[in-house]
mmCIF file of C-alpha atoms in Angstrom:
data_model
loop_
_atom_site.group_PDB
_atom_site.id
_atom_site.type_symbol
_atom_site.label_atom_id
_atom_site.label_comp_id
_atom_site.label_asym_id
_atom_site.label_seq_id
_atom_site.Cartn_x
_atom_site.Cartn_y
_atom_site.Cartn_z
ATOM 1 C CA UNK A 1135 72.566 123.097 85.376
ATOM 2 C CA UNK A 1136 72.312 126.619 86.660
ATOM 3 C CA UNK A 1137 71.751 130.194 85.608
ATOM 4 C CA UNK A 1138 73.073 131.557 82.363
ATOM 5 C CA UNK A 1139 75.915 133.975 82.975
ATOM 6 C CA UNK A 1140 75.243 135.641 79.642
ATOM 7 C CA UNK A 1141 71.808 136.582 80.884
ATOM 8 C CA UNK A 1142 72.267 137.109 84.575
ATOM 9 C CA UNK A 1143 70.727 140.463 85.282
ATOM 10 C CA UNK A 1144 68.263 142.229 87.450
ATOM 11 C CA UNK A 1145 64.710 141.321 86.611
ATOM 12 C CA UNK A 1146 63.284 144.034 84.368
ATOM 13 C CA UNK A 1147 60.699 145.128 86.920
ATOM 14 C CA UNK A 1148 63.449 146.306 89.240
ATOM 15 C CA UNK A 1149 66.378 146.715 86.874
ATOM 16 C CA UNK A 1150 68.306 149.844 87.770
ATOM 17 C CA UNK A 1151 69.969 151.558 84.820
ATOM 18 C CA UNK A 1152 70.239 155.088 86.205
ATOM 19 C CA UNK A 1153 73.508 156.881 86.835
ATOM 20 C CA UNK A 1154 75.430 155.165 89.602
ATOM 21 C CA UNK A 1155 73.155 152.150 90.023
ATOM 22 C CA UNK A 1156 73.143 148.751 88.446
ATOM 23 C CA UNK A 1157 75.075 146.711 85.932
ATOM 24 C CA UNK A 1158 74.154 143.818 83.685
ATOM 25 C CA UNK A 1159 72.439 142.896 80.461
ATOM 26 C CA UNK A 1160 70.095 140.403 78.940
ATOM 27 C CA UNK A 1161 68.865 139.133 75.616
ATOM 28 C CA UNK A 1162 65.706 141.094 74.957
ATOM 29 C CA UNK A 1163 65.192 139.354 71.633
ATOM 30 C CA UNK A 1164 65.111 136.017 73.439
ATOM 31 C CA UNK A 1165 62.661 137.327 76.024
ATOM 32 C CA UNK A 1166 60.318 138.416 73.258
ATOM 33 C CA UNK A 1167 60.691 135.255 71.179
ATOM 34 C CA UNK A 1168 57.428 133.274 70.990
ATOM 35 C CA UNK A 1169 59.496 130.086 70.974
ATOM 36 C CA UNK A 1170 60.544 130.778 74.563
ATOM 37 C CA UNK A 1171 56.966 130.984 75.796
ATOM 38 C CA UNK A 1172 56.112 127.875 73.796
ATOM 39 C CA UNK A 1173 59.001 126.003 75.403
ATOM 40 C CA UNK A 1174 57.700 126.933 78.858
ATOM 41 C CA UNK A 1175 54.257 125.588 77.923
ATOM 42 C CA UNK A 1176 55.788 122.342 76.704
ATOM 43 C CA UNK A 1177 57.697 121.869 79.949
ATOM 44 C CA UNK A 1178 54.430 122.472 81.848
ATOM 45 C CA UNK A 1179 52.726 119.781 79.772
ATOM 46 C CA UNK A 1180 55.646 117.405 80.335
ATOM 47 C CA UNK A 1181 55.488 117.967 84.095
ATOM 48 C CA UNK A 1182 51.775 117.193 84.113
ATOM 49 C CA UNK A 1183 52.312 114.029 82.078
ATOM 50 C CA UNK A 1184 55.118 112.821 84.329
ATOM 51 C CA UNK A 1185 52.972 113.589 87.366
ATOM 52 C CA UNK A 1186 50.099 111.484 86.070
ATOM 53 C CA UNK A 1187 52.537 108.635 85.521
ATOM 54 C CA UNK A 1188 54.028 108.897 89.015
ATOM 55 C CA UNK A 1189 57.500 109.858 87.720
ATOM 56 C CA UNK A 1190 58.308 112.368 90.458
ATOM 57 C CA UNK A 1191 61.922 113.049 89.539
ATOM 58 C CA UNK A 1192 61.117 113.755 85.913
ATOM 59 C CA UNK A 1193 58.166 115.892 86.990
ATOM 60 C CA UNK A 1194 60.440 117.930 89.286
ATOM 61 C CA UNK A 1195 62.984 118.488 86.496
ATOM 62 C CA UNK A 1196 60.244 119.602 84.078
ATOM 63 C CA UNK A 1197 58.793 121.985 86.682
ATOM 64 C CA UNK A 1198 62.269 123.416 87.270
ATOM 65 C CA UNK A 1199 62.784 123.923 83.527
ATOM 66 C CA UNK A 1200 59.389 125.624 83.173
ATOM 67 C CA UNK A 1201 60.031 127.891 86.150
ATOM 68 C CA UNK A 1202 63.508 128.807 84.926
ATOM 69 C CA UNK A 1203 62.211 129.863 81.521
ATOM 70 C CA UNK A 1204 59.425 131.896 83.089
ATOM 71 C CA UNK A 1205 61.729 133.607 85.604
ATOM 72 C CA UNK A 1206 65.010 133.946 83.727
ATOM 73 C CA UNK A 1207 63.892 134.317 80.128
ATOM 74 C CA UNK A 1208 60.360 135.731 80.234
ATOM 75 C CA UNK A 1209 60.300 137.771 83.469
ATOM 76 C CA UNK A 1210 56.912 136.223 84.314
ATOM 77 C CA UNK A 1211 57.712 135.981 87.981
ATOM 78 C CA UNK A 1212 54.241 135.356 89.402
ATOM 79 C CA UNK A 1213 53.771 132.374 87.070
ATOM 80 C CA UNK A 1214 57.242 131.022 87.818
ATOM 81 C CA UNK A 1215 56.732 130.745 91.570
ATOM 82 C CA UNK A 1216 54.397 127.723 91.686
ATOM 83 C CA UNK A 1217 56.391 125.326 89.460
ATOM 84 C CA UNK A 1218 59.650 126.298 91.147
ATOM 85 C CA UNK A 1219 58.261 125.792 94.641
ATOM 86 C CA UNK A 1220 56.840 122.414 93.661
ATOM 87 C CA UNK A 1221 60.183 121.384 92.178
ATOM 88 C CA UNK A 1222 62.081 122.597 95.237
ATOM 89 C CA UNK A 1223 59.823 120.581 97.541
ATOM 90 C CA UNK A 1224 60.779 117.388 95.708
ATOM 91 C CA UNK A 1225 64.516 118.050 95.775
ATOM 92 C CA UNK A 1226 64.348 118.922 99.459
ATOM 93 C CA UNK A 1227 62.582 115.640 100.212
ATOM 94 C CA UNK A 1228 65.307 113.765 98.332
ATOM 95 C CA UNK A 1229 67.833 115.232 100.722
ATOM 96 C CA UNK A 1230 71.589 115.740 100.682
ATOM 97 C CA UNK A 1231 72.712 112.164 101.098
ATOM 98 C CA UNK A 1232 76.293 111.504 100.000
ATOM 99 C CA UNK A 1233 75.128 109.531 96.975
ATOM 100 C CA UNK A 1234 74.920 110.290 93.285
ATOM 101 C CA UNK A 1235 71.224 111.038 93.746
ATOM 102 C CA UNK A 1236 71.996 113.340 96.663
ATOM 103 C CA UNK A 1237 74.637 115.260 94.721
ATOM 104 C CA UNK A 1238 72.283 115.712 91.781
ATOM 105 C CA UNK A 1239 69.498 116.818 94.092
ATOM 106 C CA UNK A 1240 71.783 119.427 95.639
ATOM 107 C CA UNK A 1241 72.500 121.000 92.262
ATOM 108 C CA UNK A 1242 68.822 120.978 91.308
ATOM 109 C CA UNK A 1243 67.948 122.497 94.658
ATOM 110 C CA UNK A 1244 70.595 125.199 94.220
ATOM 111 C CA UNK A 1245 69.306 126.160 90.788
ATOM 112 C CA UNK A 1246 65.679 126.166 91.939
ATOM 113 C CA UNK A 1247 66.556 128.357 94.916
ATOM 114 C CA UNK A 1248 68.424 130.719 92.616
ATOM 115 C CA UNK A 1249 65.435 131.005 90.282
ATOM 116 C CA UNK A 1250 63.143 131.593 93.263
ATOM 117 C CA UNK A 1251 65.545 134.342 94.316
ATOM 118 C CA UNK A 1252 64.964 135.952 90.930
ATOM 119 C CA UNK A 1253 61.225 135.623 91.456
ATOM 120 C CA UNK A 1254 61.402 137.328 94.856
ATOM 121 C CA UNK A 1255 63.717 140.035 93.478
ATOM 122 C CA UNK A 1256 61.495 140.516 90.457
ATOM 123 C CA UNK A 1257 58.510 141.078 92.722
ATOM 124 C CA UNK A 1258 60.383 143.495 94.961
ATOM 125 C CA UNK A 1259 60.675 141.123 97.949
ATOM 126 C CA UNK A 1260 64.258 141.821 98.959
ATOM 127 C CA UNK A 1261 64.509 139.842 102.213
ATOM 128 C CA UNK A 1262 63.411 136.480 100.751
ATOM 129 C CA UNK A 1263 65.495 137.218 97.630
ATOM 130 C CA UNK A 1264 68.590 137.594 99.826
ATOM 131 C CA UNK A 1265 67.797 134.333 101.606
ATOM 132 C CA UNK A 1266 67.305 132.439 98.356
ATOM 133 C CA UNK A 1267 70.474 133.755 96.699
ATOM 134 C CA UNK A 1268 72.528 133.029 99.818
ATOM 135 C CA UNK A 1269 71.200 129.487 100.049
ATOM 136 C CA UNK A 1270 71.871 128.839 96.348
ATOM 137 C CA UNK A 1271 75.426 130.162 96.601
ATOM 138 C CA UNK A 1272 76.090 127.922 99.600
ATOM 139 C CA UNK A 1273 74.831 124.803 97.854
ATOM 140 C CA UNK A 1274 76.862 125.543 94.728
ATOM 141 C CA UNK A 1275 79.933 126.004 96.897
ATOM 142 C CA UNK A 1276 79.309 122.572 98.393
ATOM 143 C CA UNK A 1277 78.901 121.173 94.887
ATOM 144 C CA UNK A 1278 82.186 122.798 93.739
ATOM 145 C CA UNK A 1279 80.425 124.818 91.026
ATOM 146 C CA UNK A 1280 82.205 128.212 91.028
ATOM 147 C CA UNK A 1281 80.463 129.807 88.027
ATOM 148 C CA UNK A 1282 76.843 129.512 89.211
ATOM 149 C CA UNK A 1283 77.988 130.334 92.751
ATOM 150 C CA UNK A 1284 79.560 133.557 91.475
ATOM 151 C CA UNK A 1285 76.370 134.456 89.615
ATOM 152 C CA UNK A 1286 74.209 133.920 92.697
ATOM 153 C CA UNK A 1287 76.584 136.084 94.737
ATOM 154 C CA UNK A 1288 76.501 138.780 92.057
ATOM 155 C CA UNK A 1289 72.701 138.787 92.189
ATOM 156 C CA UNK A 1290 72.917 138.998 95.985
ATOM 157 C CA UNK A 1291 75.211 141.998 95.686
ATOM 158 C CA UNK A 1292 72.704 143.672 93.366
ATOM 159 C CA UNK A 1293 69.974 143.391 95.978
ATOM 160 C CA UNK A 1294 72.302 144.898 98.588
ATOM 161 C CA UNK A 1295 73.249 147.698 96.193
ATOM 162 C CA UNK A 1296 69.591 148.494 95.676
ATOM 163 C CA UNK A 1297 69.135 148.600 99.466
ATOM 164 C CA UNK A 1298 72.261 150.813 99.744
ATOM 165 C CA UNK A 1299 73.990 148.205 101.917
ATOM 166 C CA UNK A 1300 77.328 148.815 100.230
ATOM 167 C CA UNK A 1301 79.407 146.920 102.776
ATOM 168 C CA UNK A 1302 77.285 143.783 102.388
ATOM 169 C CA UNK A 1303 77.389 144.127 98.604
ATOM 170 C CA UNK A 1304 81.173 144.297 98.850
ATOM 171 C CA UNK A 1305 81.294 141.160 100.984
ATOM 172 C CA UNK A 1306 79.251 139.243 98.409
ATOM 173 C CA UNK A 1307 81.475 140.413 95.547
ATOM 174 C CA UNK A 1308 84.634 139.618 97.536
ATOM 175 C CA UNK A 1309 83.470 135.997 97.356
ATOM 176 C CA UNK A 1310 82.114 136.226 93.825
ATOM 177 C CA UNK A 1311 85.227 137.562 92.080
ATOM 178 C CA UNK A 1312 87.621 134.710 92.981
ATOM 179 C CA UNK A 1313 84.894 132.183 92.224
ATOM 180 C CA UNK A 1314 84.322 133.773 88.816
ATOM 181 C CA UNK A 1315 88.034 133.794 88.021
ATOM 182 C CA UNK A 1316 88.373 130.185 89.154
ATOM 183 C CA UNK A 1317 85.500 129.152 86.901
ATOM 184 C CA UNK A 1318 87.400 130.173 83.762
ATOM 185 C CA UNK A 1319 84.139 131.465 82.283
ATOM 186 C CA UNK A 1320 84.557 134.910 80.737
ATOM 187 C CA UNK A 1321 80.846 135.775 80.789
ATOM 188 C CA UNK A 1322 80.604 135.040 84.507
ATOM 189 C CA UNK A 1323 83.701 137.102 85.269
ATOM 190 C CA UNK A 1324 82.377 139.959 83.119
ATOM 191 C CA UNK A 1325 79.140 139.987 85.090
ATOM 192 C CA UNK A 1326 80.935 140.083 88.438
ATOM 193 C CA UNK A 1327 83.361 142.778 87.301
ATOM 194 C CA UNK A 1328 80.443 144.886 86.096
ATOM 195 C CA UNK A 1329 78.886 144.636 89.531
ATOM 196 C CA UNK A 1330 82.209 145.401 91.181
ATOM 197 C CA UNK A 1331 82.686 148.469 88.997
ATOM 198 C CA UNK A 1332 79.247 149.734 89.982
ATOM 199 C CA UNK A 1333 79.956 149.163 93.678
ATOM 200 C CA UNK A 1334 83.297 150.973 93.534
ATOM 201 C CA UNK A 1335 81.625 153.909 91.781
ATOM 202 C CA UNK A 1336 78.983 154.042 94.484
ATOM 203 C CA UNK A 1337 81.743 153.986 97.100
ATOM 204 C CA UNK A 1338 83.537 156.858 95.373
ATOM 205 C CA UNK A 1339 86.552 154.802 94.310
ATOM 206 C CA UNK A 1340 86.492 155.835 90.664
ATOM 207 C CA UNK A 1341 89.927 154.426 89.674
ATOM 208 C CA UNK A 1342 88.932 150.972 90.961
ATOM 209 C CA UNK A 1343 85.566 151.280 89.237
ATOM 210 C CA UNK A 1344 87.214 152.189 85.943
ATOM 211 C CA UNK A 1345 89.664 149.301 86.185
ATOM 212 C CA UNK A 1346 86.925 146.732 86.803
ATOM 213 C CA UNK A 1347 84.687 148.092 84.065
ATOM 214 C CA UNK A 1348 87.487 148.255 81.488
ATOM 215 C CA UNK A 1349 88.207 144.589 82.145
ATOM 216 C CA UNK A 1350 84.492 143.787 81.865
ATOM 217 C CA UNK A 1351 84.316 145.606 78.531
ATOM 218 C CA UNK A 1352 87.386 143.782 77.229
ATOM 219 C CA UNK A 1353 85.792 140.441 78.118
ATOM 220 C CA UNK A 1354 82.550 141.390 76.371
ATOM 221 C CA UNK A 1355 84.422 142.392 73.238
ATOM 222 C CA UNK A 1356 86.535 139.254 73.342
ATOM 223 C CA UNK A 1357 83.351 137.217 73.533
ATOM 224 C CA UNK A 1358 81.908 139.192 70.587
ATOM 225 C CA UNK A 1359 78.784 139.953 72.609
ATOM 226 C CA UNK A 1360 77.478 143.255 71.221
ATOM 227 C CA UNK A 1361 74.798 143.720 73.860
ATOM 228 C CA UNK A 1362 77.111 142.957 76.771
ATOM 229 C CA UNK A 1363 79.725 145.280 75.295
ATOM 230 C CA UNK A 1364 77.172 148.086 74.987
ATOM 231 C CA UNK A 1365 76.102 147.708 78.627
ATOM 232 C CA UNK A 1366 79.749 147.618 79.733
ATOM 233 C CA UNK A 1367 80.533 150.703 77.652
ATOM 234 C CA UNK A 1368 77.575 152.473 79.247
ATOM 235 C CA UNK A 1369 78.703 151.566 82.765
ATOM 236 C CA UNK A 1370 82.256 152.673 82.046
ATOM 237 C CA UNK A 1371 80.955 155.962 80.652
ATOM 238 C CA UNK A 1372 79.141 156.677 83.915
ATOM 239 C CA UNK A 1373 82.354 156.267 85.880
ATOM 240 C CA UNK A 1374 84.397 158.353 83.438
ATOM 241 C CA UNK A 1375 81.823 161.147 83.534
ATOM 242 C CA UNK A 1376 81.936 161.308 87.321
ATOM 243 C CA UNK A 1377 85.762 161.305 87.112
ATOM 244 C CA UNK A 1378 85.582 164.459 85.008
ATOM 245 C CA UNK A 1379 86.385 162.798 81.685
ATOM 246 C CA UNK A 1380 83.176 164.075 80.130
ATOM 247 C CA UNK A 1381 84.196 164.017 76.464
ATOM 248 C CA UNK A 1382 85.425 160.432 76.759
ATOM 249 C CA UNK A 1383 82.265 159.432 78.625
ATOM 250 C CA UNK A 1384 80.083 160.891 75.890
ATOM 251 C CA UNK A 1385 82.128 159.130 73.220
ATOM 252 C CA UNK A 1386 81.653 155.841 75.066
ATOM 253 C CA UNK A 1387 77.871 156.191 75.236
ATOM 254 C CA UNK A 1388 77.729 157.159 71.569
ATOM 255 C CA UNK A 1389 79.790 154.104 70.700
ATOM 256 C CA UNK A 1390 77.434 151.961 72.761
ATOM 257 C CA UNK A 1391 74.525 153.435 70.799
ATOM 258 C CA UNK A 1392 76.273 152.396 67.588
ATOM 259 C CA UNK A 1393 76.051 148.790 68.792
ATOM 260 C CA UNK A 1394 72.242 148.917 69.027
ATOM 261 C CA UNK A 1395 71.505 147.497 65.557
ATOM 262 C CA UNK A 1396 73.292 144.299 66.568
ATOM 263 C CA UNK A 1397 71.273 143.964 69.786
ATOM 264 C CA UNK A 1398 67.702 144.974 68.986
ATOM 265 C CA UNK A 1399 67.256 145.890 72.643
ATOM 266 C CA UNK A 1400 64.773 148.662 73.371
ATOM 267 C CA UNK A 1401 65.658 148.628 77.057
ATOM 268 C CA UNK A 1402 69.327 149.082 76.299
ATOM 269 C CA UNK A 1403 68.496 152.001 74.014
ATOM 270 C CA UNK A 1404 66.321 153.553 76.733
ATOM 271 C CA UNK A 1405 69.174 153.530 79.233
ATOM 272 C CA UNK A 1406 71.759 154.761 76.761
ATOM 273 C CA UNK A 1407 69.526 157.634 75.665
ATOM 274 C CA UNK A 1408 68.780 158.501 79.283
ATOM 275 C CA UNK A 1409 72.443 158.513 80.250
ATOM 276 C CA UNK A 1410 73.534 160.497 77.200
ATOM 277 C CA UNK A 1411 70.793 163.046 77.848
ATOM 278 C CA UNK A 1412 71.824 163.249 81.493
ATOM 279 C CA UNK A 1413 75.451 163.834 80.542
ATOM 280 C CA UNK A 1414 74.571 166.547 78.033
ATOM 281 C CA UNK A 1415 72.299 168.319 80.497
ATOM 282 C CA UNK A 1416 74.962 168.208 83.200
ATOM 283 C CA UNK A 1417 77.498 169.567 80.717
ATOM 284 C CA UNK A 1418 75.395 172.646 79.987
ATOM 285 C CA UNK A 1419 73.913 171.285 76.756
ATOM 286 C CA UNK A 1420 70.300 170.851 77.869
ATOM 287 C CA UNK A 1421 68.904 171.514 74.392
ATOM 288 C CA UNK A 1422 71.057 168.740 72.897
ATOM 289 C CA UNK A 1423 70.102 166.379 75.720
ATOM 290 C CA UNK A 1424 66.374 166.992 75.364
ATOM 291 C CA UNK A 1425 65.671 164.683 72.370
ATOM 292 C CA UNK A 1426 67.713 161.923 73.998
ATOM 293 C CA UNK A 1427 65.668 162.159 77.196
ATOM 294 C CA UNK A 1428 62.388 162.392 75.301
ATOM 295 C CA UNK A 1429 63.269 159.212 73.432
ATOM 296 C CA UNK A 1430 64.243 157.489 76.699
ATOM 297 C CA UNK A 1431 60.909 158.417 78.287
ATOM 298 C CA UNK A 1432 59.011 157.131 75.240
ATOM 299 C CA UNK A 1433 60.899 153.813 75.308
ATOM 300 C CA UNK A 1434 60.387 153.289 79.040
ATOM 301 C CA UNK A 1435 56.667 153.903 78.511
ATOM 302 C CA UNK A 1436 56.545 151.443 75.604
ATOM 303 C CA UNK A 1437 58.270 148.866 77.808
ATOM 304 C CA UNK A 1438 55.822 149.555 80.672
ATOM 305 C CA UNK A 1439 58.922 150.117 82.778
ATOM 306 C CA UNK A 1440 57.327 151.915 85.705
ATOM 307 C CA UNK A 1441 60.349 151.478 87.953
ATOM 308 C CA UNK A 1442 62.815 153.234 85.635
ATOM 309 C CA UNK A 1443 60.476 155.689 83.942
ATOM 310 C CA UNK A 1444 60.653 158.176 86.856
ATOM 311 C CA UNK A 1445 64.426 158.540 86.412
ATOM 312 C CA UNK A 1446 64.012 159.406 82.742
ATOM 313 C CA UNK A 1447 61.195 161.850 83.531
ATOM 314 C CA UNK A 1448 63.335 163.468 86.227
ATOM 315 C CA UNK A 1449 66.154 164.008 83.719
ATOM 316 C CA UNK A 1450 63.722 165.344 81.152
ATOM 317 C CA UNK A 1451 62.299 167.784 83.682
ATOM 318 C CA UNK A 1452 65.773 169.074 84.539
ATOM 319 C CA UNK A 1453 66.619 169.587 80.870
ATOM 320 C CA UNK A 1454 63.366 171.424 80.170
ATOM 321 C CA UNK A 1455 63.907 173.686 83.165
ATOM 322 C CA UNK A 1456 67.284 174.781 81.746
ATOM 323 C CA UNK A 1457 66.050 175.799 78.296
#
């Protein structure tokens, strides 16, 4: 059990897809699928039924499943908190005894803490998010589960990046990268490398950023994940642009845009349009960048993305001022 490395990302309410900040992707189609919400309702019903029958363990598992769907798939963080906290309380009572039950409880507790970290992060509560992600990573280390541990550490690094604590973000990723490589899971390693590439760009080490992001892109393409590849291409383009390779950066974003039909992701399109418009404006082509930025603003508004809309509006204002 644990988080899905193919979906590990910043919650949409605080996702940062502006130049120089953030890395990651998610399945927007899955988030919008009515089947996902229906599955969460069914887990809620199962938890209630188990509770009436006095089956506490089964109730705790069902609550965990409901909370995970709400937090990780649906971004309904406020709703996810209660079932996750109830599940966590049970696994904490069970304890960490060196028995099969204790080992299972530790993994359930780790996953529930991780999902609660996403809830805190999704609601902008950075301090409790850090505590939850740290605790989850520690429990997964004890359970010898390198992939979910690496994901929790990558999420922790994202919070630190948002807070501009670059040194702490680096410490988290210094633990996450070897864990990801040891896991043998390409999606987990891709996630961590994407985060590492973002950190190195923020630190001004563009060659290291490019190296990490090229490896992340190669892993996405190897896994035939069009959405992950588009995000990786976008992140790499940001680094290349800052390194002065503007034509190559633009080509990368345009190639990422060509992947959109295979992803159906409006949020991905919003970020790609915003970044392409930003690059064109910075390259003295404000008129060409204007429609890209206008489209990005429209998409962020459609998505009710109040946290990222200001960045698109800022870019649009700059482009308009240069006409």
